[in-house]
mmCIF file of C-alpha atoms and ligand atoms in Angstrom:
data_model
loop_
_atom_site.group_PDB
_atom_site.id
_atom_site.type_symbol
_atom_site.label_atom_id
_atom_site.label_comp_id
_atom_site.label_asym_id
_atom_site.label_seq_id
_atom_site.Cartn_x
_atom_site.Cartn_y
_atom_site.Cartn_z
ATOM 1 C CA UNK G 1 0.000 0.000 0.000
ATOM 2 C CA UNK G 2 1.380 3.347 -0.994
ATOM 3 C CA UNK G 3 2.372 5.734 1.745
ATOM 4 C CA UNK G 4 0.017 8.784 1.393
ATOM 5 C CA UNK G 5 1.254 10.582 4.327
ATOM 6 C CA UNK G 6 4.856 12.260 3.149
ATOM 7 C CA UNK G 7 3.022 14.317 0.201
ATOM 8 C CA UNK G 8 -0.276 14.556 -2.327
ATOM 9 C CA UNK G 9 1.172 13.146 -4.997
ATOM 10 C CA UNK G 10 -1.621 11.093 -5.540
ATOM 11 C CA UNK G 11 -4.699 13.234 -4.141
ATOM 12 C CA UNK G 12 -6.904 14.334 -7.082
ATOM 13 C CA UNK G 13 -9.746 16.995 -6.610
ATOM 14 C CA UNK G 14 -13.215 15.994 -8.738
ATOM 15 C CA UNK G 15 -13.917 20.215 -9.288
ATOM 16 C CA UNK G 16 -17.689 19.387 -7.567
ATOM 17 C CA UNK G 17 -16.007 19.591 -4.710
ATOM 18 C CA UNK G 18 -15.564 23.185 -4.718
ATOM 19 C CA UNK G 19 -17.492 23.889 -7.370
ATOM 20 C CA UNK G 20 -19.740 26.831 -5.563
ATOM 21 C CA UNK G 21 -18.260 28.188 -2.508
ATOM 22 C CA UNK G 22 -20.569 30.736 -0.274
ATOM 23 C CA UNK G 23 -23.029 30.716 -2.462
ATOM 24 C CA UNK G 24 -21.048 31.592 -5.712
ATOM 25 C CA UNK G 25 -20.097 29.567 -8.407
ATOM 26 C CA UNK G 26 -15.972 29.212 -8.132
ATOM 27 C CA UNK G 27 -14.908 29.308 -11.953
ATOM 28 C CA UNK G 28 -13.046 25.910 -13.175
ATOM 29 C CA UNK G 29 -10.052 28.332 -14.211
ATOM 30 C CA UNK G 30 -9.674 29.402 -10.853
ATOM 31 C CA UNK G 31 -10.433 25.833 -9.736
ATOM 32 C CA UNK G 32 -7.387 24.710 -11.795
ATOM 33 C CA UNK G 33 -4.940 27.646 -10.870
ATOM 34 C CA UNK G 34 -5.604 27.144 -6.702
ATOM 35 C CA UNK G 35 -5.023 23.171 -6.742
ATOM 36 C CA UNK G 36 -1.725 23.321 -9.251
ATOM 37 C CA UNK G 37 -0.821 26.594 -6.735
ATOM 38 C CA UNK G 38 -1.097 23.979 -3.933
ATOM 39 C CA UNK G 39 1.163 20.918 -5.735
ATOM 40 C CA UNK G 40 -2.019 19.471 -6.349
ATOM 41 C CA UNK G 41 -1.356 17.295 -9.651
ATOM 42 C CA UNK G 42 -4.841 16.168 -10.926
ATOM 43 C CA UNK G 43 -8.355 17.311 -11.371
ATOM 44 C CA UNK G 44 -11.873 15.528 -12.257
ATOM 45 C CA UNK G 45 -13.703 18.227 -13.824
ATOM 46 C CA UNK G 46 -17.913 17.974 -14.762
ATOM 47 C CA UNK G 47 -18.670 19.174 -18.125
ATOM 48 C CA UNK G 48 -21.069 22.068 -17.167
ATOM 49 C CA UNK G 49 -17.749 23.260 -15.473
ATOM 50 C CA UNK G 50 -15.439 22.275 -18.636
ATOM 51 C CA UNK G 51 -18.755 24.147 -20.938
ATOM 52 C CA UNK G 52 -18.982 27.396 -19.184
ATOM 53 C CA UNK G 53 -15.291 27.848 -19.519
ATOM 54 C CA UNK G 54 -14.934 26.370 -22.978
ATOM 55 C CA UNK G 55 -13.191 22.916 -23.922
ATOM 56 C CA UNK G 56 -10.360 24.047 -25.507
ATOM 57 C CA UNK G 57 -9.228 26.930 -23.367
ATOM 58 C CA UNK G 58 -9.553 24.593 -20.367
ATOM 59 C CA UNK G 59 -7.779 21.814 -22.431
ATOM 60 C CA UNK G 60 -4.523 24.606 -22.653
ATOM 61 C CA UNK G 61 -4.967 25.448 -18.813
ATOM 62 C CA UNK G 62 -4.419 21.713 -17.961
ATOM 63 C CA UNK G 63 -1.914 21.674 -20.431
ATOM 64 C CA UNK G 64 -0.067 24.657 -18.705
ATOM 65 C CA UNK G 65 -0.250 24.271 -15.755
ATOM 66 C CA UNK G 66 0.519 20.040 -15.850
ATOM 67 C CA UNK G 67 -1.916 18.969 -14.723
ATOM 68 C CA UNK G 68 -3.693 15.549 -15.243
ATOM 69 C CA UNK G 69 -6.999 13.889 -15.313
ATOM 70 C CA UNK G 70 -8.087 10.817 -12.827
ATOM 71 C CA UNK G 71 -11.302 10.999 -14.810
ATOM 72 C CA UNK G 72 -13.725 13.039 -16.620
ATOM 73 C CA UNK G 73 -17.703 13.319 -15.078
ATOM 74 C CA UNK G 74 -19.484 12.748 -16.544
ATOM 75 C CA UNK G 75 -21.559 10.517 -19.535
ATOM 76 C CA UNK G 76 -24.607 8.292 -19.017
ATOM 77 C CA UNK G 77 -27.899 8.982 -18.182
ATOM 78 C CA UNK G 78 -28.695 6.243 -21.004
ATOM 79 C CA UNK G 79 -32.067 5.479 -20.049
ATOM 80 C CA UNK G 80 -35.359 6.935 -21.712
ATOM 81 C CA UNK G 81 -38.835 6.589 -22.647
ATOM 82 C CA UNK G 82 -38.657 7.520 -26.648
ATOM 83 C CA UNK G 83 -36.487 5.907 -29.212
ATOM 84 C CA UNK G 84 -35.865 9.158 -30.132
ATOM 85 C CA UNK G 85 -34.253 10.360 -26.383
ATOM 86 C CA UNK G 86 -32.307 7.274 -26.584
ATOM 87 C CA UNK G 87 -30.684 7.686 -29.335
ATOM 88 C CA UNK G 88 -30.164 11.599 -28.021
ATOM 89 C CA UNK G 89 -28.607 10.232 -24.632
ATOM 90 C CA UNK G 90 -26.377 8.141 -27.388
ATOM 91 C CA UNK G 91 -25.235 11.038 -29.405
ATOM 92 C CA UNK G 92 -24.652 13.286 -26.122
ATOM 93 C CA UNK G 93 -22.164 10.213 -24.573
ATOM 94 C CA UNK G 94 -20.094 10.403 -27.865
ATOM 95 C CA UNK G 95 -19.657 14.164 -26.984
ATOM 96 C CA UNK G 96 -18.963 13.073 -23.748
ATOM 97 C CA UNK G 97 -16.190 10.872 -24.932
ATOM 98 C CA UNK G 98 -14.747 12.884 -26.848
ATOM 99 C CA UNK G 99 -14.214 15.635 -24.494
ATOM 100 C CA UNK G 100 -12.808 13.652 -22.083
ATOM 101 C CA UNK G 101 -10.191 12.601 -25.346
ATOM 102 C CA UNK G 102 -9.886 16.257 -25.900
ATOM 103 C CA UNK G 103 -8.961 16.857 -22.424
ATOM 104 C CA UNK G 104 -6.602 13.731 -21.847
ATOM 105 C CA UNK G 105 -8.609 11.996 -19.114
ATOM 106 C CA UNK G 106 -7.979 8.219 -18.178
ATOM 107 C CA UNK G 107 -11.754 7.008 -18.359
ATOM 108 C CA UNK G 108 -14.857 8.727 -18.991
ATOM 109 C CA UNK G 109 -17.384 7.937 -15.659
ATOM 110 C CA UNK G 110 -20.775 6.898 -16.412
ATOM 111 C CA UNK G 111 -23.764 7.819 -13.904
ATOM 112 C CA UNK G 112 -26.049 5.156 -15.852
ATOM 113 C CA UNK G 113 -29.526 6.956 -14.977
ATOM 114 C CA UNK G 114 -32.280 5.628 -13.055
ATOM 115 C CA UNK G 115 -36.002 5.559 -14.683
ATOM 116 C CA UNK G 116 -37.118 7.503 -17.236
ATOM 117 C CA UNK G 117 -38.296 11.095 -16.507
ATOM 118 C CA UNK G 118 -38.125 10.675 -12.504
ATOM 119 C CA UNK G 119 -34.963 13.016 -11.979
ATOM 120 C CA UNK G 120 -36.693 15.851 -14.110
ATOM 121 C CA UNK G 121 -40.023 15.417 -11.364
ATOM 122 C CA UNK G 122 -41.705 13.560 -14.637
ATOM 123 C CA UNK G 123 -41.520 9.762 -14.493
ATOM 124 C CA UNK G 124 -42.630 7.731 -17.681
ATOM 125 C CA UNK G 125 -42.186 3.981 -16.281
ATOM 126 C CA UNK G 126 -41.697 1.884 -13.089
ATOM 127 C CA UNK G 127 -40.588 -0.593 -15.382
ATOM 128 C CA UNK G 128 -36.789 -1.322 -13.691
ATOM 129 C CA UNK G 129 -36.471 -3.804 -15.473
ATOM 130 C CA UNK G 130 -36.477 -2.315 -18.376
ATOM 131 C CA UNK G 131 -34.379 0.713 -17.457
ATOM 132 C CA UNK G 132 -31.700 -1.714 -16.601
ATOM 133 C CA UNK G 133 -31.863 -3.189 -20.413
ATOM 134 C CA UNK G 134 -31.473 0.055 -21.546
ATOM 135 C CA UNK G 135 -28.345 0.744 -19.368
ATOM 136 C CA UNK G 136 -26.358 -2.382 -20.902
ATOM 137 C CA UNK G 137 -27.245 -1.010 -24.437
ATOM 138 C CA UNK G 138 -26.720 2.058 -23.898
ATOM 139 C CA UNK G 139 -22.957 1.454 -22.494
ATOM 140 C CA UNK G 140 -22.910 -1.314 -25.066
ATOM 141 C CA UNK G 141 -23.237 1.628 -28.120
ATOM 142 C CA UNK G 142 -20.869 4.119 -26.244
ATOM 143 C CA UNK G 143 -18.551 1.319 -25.745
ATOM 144 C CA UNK G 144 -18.354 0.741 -29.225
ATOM 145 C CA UNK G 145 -17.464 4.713 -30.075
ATOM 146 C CA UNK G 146 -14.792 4.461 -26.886
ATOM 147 C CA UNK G 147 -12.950 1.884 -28.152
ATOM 148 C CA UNK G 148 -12.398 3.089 -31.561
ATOM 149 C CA UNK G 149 -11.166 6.601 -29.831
ATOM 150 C CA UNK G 150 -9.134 4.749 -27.352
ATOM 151 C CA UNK G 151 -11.233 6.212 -24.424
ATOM 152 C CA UNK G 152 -12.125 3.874 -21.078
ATOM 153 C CA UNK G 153 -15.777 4.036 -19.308
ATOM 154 C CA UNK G 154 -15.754 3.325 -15.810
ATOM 155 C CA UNK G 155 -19.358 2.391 -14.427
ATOM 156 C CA UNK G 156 -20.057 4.165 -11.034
ATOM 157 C CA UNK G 157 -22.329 2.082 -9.288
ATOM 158 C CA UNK G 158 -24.616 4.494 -7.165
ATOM 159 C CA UNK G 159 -26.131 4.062 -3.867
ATOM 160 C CA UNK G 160 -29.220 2.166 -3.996
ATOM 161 C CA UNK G 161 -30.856 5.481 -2.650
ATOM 162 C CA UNK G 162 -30.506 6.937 -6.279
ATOM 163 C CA UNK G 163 -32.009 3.650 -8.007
ATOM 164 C CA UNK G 164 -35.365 5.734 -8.967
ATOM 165 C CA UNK G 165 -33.623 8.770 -10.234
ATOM 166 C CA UNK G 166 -29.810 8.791 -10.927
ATOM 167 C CA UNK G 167 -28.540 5.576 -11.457
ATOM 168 C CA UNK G 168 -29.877 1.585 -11.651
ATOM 169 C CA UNK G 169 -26.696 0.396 -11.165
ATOM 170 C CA UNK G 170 -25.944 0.135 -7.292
ATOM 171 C CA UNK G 171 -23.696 -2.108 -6.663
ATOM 172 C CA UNK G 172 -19.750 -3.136 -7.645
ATOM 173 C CA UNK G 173 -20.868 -6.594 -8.086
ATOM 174 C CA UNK G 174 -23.783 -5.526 -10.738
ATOM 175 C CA UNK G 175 -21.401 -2.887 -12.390
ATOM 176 C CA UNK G 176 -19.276 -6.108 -12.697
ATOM 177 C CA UNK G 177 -21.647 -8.537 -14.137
ATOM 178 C CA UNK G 178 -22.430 -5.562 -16.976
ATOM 179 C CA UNK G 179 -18.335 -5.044 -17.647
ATOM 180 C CA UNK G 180 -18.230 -8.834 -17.950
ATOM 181 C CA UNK G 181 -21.344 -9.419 -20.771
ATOM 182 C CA UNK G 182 -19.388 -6.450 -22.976
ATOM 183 C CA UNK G 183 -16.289 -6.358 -22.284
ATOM 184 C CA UNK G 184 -15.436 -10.486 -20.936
ATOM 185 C CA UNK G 185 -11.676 -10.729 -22.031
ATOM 186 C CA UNK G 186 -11.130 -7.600 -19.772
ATOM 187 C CA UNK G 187 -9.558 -5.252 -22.281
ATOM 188 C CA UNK G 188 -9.371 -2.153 -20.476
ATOM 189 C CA UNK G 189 -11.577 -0.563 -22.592
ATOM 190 C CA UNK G 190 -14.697 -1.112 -19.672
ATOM 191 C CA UNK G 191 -14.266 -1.099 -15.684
ATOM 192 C CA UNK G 192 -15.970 0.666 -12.681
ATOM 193 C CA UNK G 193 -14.984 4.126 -10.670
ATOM 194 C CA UNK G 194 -15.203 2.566 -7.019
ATOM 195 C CA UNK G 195 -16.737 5.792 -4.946
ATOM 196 C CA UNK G 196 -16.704 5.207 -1.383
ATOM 197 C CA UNK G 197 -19.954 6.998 -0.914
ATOM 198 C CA UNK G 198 -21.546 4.121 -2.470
ATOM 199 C CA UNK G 199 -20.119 1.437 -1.836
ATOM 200 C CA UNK G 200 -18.584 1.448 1.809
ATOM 201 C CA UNK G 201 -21.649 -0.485 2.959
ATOM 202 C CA UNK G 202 -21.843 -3.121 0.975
ATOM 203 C CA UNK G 203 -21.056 -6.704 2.677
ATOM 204 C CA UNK G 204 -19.697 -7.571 -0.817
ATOM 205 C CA UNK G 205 -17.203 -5.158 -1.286
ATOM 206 C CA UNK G 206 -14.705 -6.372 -0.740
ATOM 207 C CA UNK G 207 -14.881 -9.558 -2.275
ATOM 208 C CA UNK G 208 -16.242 -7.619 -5.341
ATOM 209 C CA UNK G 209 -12.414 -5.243 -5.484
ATOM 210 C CA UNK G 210 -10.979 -8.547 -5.684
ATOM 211 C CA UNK G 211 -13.221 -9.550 -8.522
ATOM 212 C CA UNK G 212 -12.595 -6.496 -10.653
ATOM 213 C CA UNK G 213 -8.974 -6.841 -10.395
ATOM 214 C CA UNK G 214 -6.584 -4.518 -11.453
ATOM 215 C CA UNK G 215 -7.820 -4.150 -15.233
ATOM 216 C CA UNK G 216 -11.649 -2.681 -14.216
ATOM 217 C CA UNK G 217 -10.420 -0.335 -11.112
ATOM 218 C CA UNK G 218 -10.368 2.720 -13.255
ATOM 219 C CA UNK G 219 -11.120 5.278 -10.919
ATOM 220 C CA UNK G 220 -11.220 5.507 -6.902
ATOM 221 C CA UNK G 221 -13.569 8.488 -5.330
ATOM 222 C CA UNK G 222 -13.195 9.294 -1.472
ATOM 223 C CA UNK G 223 -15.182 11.067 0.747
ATOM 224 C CA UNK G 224 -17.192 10.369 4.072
ATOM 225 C CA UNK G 225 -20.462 8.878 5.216
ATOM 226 C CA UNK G 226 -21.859 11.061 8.088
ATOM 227 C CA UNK G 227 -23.944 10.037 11.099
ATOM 228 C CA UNK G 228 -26.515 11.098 10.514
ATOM 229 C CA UNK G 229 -26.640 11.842 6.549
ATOM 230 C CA UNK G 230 -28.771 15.142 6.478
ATOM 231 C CA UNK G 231 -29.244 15.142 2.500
ATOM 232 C CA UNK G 232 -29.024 12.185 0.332
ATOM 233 C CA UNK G 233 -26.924 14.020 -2.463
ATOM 234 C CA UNK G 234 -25.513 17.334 -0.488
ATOM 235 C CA UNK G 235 -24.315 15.807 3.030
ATOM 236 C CA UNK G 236 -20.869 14.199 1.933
ATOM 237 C CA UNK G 237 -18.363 14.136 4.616
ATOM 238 C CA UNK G 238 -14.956 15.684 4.527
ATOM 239 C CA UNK G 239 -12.311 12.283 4.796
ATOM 240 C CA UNK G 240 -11.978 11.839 8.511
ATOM 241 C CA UNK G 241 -15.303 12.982 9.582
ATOM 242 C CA UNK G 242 -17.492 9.687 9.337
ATOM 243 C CA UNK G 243 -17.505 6.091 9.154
ATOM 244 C CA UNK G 244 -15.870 4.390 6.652
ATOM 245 C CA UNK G 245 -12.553 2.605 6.571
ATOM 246 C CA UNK G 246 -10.520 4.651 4.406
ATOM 247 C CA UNK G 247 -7.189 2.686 4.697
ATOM 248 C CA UNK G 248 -8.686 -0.528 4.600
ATOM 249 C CA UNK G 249 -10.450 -0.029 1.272
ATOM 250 C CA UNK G 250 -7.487 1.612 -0.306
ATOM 251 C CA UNK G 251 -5.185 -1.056 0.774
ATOM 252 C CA UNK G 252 -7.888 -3.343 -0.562
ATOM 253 C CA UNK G 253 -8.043 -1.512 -4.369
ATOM 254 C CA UNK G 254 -3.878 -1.681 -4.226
ATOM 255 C CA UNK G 255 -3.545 -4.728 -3.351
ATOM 256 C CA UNK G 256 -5.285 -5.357 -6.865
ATOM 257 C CA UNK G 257 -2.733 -3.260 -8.647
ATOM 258 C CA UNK G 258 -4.934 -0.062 -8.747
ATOM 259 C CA UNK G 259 -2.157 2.942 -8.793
ATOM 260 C CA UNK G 260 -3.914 6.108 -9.952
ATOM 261 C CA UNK G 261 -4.869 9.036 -7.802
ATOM 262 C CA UNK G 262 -7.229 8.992 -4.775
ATOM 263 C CA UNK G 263 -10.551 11.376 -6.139
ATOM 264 C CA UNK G 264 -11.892 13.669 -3.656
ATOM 265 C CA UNK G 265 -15.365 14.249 -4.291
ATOM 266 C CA UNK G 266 -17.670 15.858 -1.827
ATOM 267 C CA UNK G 267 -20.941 18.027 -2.185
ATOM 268 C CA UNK G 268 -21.711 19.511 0.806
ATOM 269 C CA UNK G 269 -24.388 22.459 0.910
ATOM 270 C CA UNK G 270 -24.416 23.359 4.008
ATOM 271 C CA UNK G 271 -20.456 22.795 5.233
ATOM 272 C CA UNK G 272 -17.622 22.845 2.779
ATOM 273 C CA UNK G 273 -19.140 24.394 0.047
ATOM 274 C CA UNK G 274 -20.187 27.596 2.662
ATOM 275 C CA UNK G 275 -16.142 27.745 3.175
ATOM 276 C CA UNK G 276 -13.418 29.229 1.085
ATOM 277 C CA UNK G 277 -12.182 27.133 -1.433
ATOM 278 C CA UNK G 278 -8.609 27.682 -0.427
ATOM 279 C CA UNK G 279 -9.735 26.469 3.138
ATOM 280 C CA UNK G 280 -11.502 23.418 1.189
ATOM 281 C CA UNK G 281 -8.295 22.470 -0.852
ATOM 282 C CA UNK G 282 -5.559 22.798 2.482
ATOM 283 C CA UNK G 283 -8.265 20.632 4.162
ATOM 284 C CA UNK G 284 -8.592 17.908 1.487
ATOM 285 C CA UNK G 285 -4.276 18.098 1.494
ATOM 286 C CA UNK G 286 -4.190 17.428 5.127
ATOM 287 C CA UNK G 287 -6.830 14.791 5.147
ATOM 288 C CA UNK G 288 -5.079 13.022 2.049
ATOM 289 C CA UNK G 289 -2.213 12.910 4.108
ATOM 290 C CA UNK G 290 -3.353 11.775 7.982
ATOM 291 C CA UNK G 291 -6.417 9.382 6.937
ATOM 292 C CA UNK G 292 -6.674 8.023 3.347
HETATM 293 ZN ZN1 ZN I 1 -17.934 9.593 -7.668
#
């Protein structure tokens, strides 16, 4: 197991994590410039961020300032009620993909979506089932475009909380079974973004890291789970601050061969994103450091 606690050298910041701070959206420029200020080697970015501030111009800023990518968030939301918005969540995942080749990230991360309509307050089906059907194909299509770009998708299971709305996919070992139906010599090409958040309660976790081996562990996301949890998608702990075993589930992912950075990604309305983002940053450095 690495030794996180002489430097950052492999503590990445997802930009959601500071994405608004007081109340006010914190530009991605400025994002970029304060974590390469603070030795802080990679970034995450979410393509509203990467949007507002234009592809290419944040493509040179990364450039400049050398920074990497330990992922880019992120594509999905495959699932629909119309042939018509499926092929439209199709088209928008190739843009997806090849942004994240534009900006040199590792793997593109797919939030898979949940059933149709119910995260715009409109559902058009209970059918689960079904939405789970369209998940496979709809990875199965991207897939297809990723491979002949060279660009990897790593499946982020979600909490079973956001089954209805975000993402039908809840588990590592389901996000496994779908990586082994399209992609069952384990190219690289498919795998899974392991996000604490989501996972940490899962009796099968870690029996599921060993499964994926070192070939689907494309991307590793850390945060906390807070007692209590005051908002299902806003109420992420700060590393340190809540119950899961950090250390134990990194040395887990290593012990596969997983090397890349250590994500931090935390939404928090009413705590760290009230804070400075400088104050945010130092803390997620010091963290990195005494408890991943
Ligand atoms: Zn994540």
């Amino acid at each position: 197991m690495r030794d996180f606690t002489q430097d950052h050298r492999w503590l990445s910041i997802n930009t959601a994590t500071v994405r608004q701070q007081r109340g006010q959206d914190w530009p991605l420029d400025q994002i970029l410039d304060a974590c390469a200020a603070r030795g802080i080697r990679a970034v995450s970015p979410w393509r509203d961020q990467v949007a507002a501030l234009g592809l290419d111009k944040t493509a040179r800023q990364i450039k400049a300032l050398g920074l990497e990518l330990s992922g880019y968030c992120r594509g999905g939301m495959f699932t629909a009620a119309s042939a018509e918005a499926f092929q439209a969540a199709l088209a928008d995942n190739r843009r997806a993909v090849d942004e994240a080749c534009a900006l040199g990230a590792p793997c593109l991360v797919l939030v898979v979506g949940g059933l149709p309509g119910a995260l715009a307050g409109s559902l058009q089906s209970r059918d689960l089932v079904q939405a789970r059907q369209q998940i496979t194909d709809g990875i199965a299509a991207t897939l297809d475009y990723a491979r002949s770009v060279r660009m990897p998708l790593a499946i982020e299971p979600l909490h079973p909380m956001y089954a209805a709305d975000r993402a039908a996919i809840n588990t590592l070992e389901q996000a496994l079974d779908v990586c082994d139906v399209l992609d069952p010599t384990r190219t690289g090409a498919l795998g899974v973004a392991v996000d604490l958040y989501h996972v940490w309660w899962d009796p099968k976790l870690y029996s599921q890291i060993e499964r994926a081996g070192r070939w689907r562990l494309l991307a590793y996301h850390v945060c906390d789970w807070l007692v209590p949890t005051r908002d299902l998608l806003t109420d992420r702990g700060m590393m340190g601050d809540g119950v899961i075993e950090l250390r134990r589930i990194r040395a887990a992912v290593e012990a596969q061969g997983f090397a890349g950075y250590s994500e931090v990604e935390i939404f928090s309305a009413t705590n760290w994103w009230q804070r400075d983002g400088a104050e945010v940053l130092d803390t997620c450095i010091e963290r990195h450091r005494t408890v991943v």
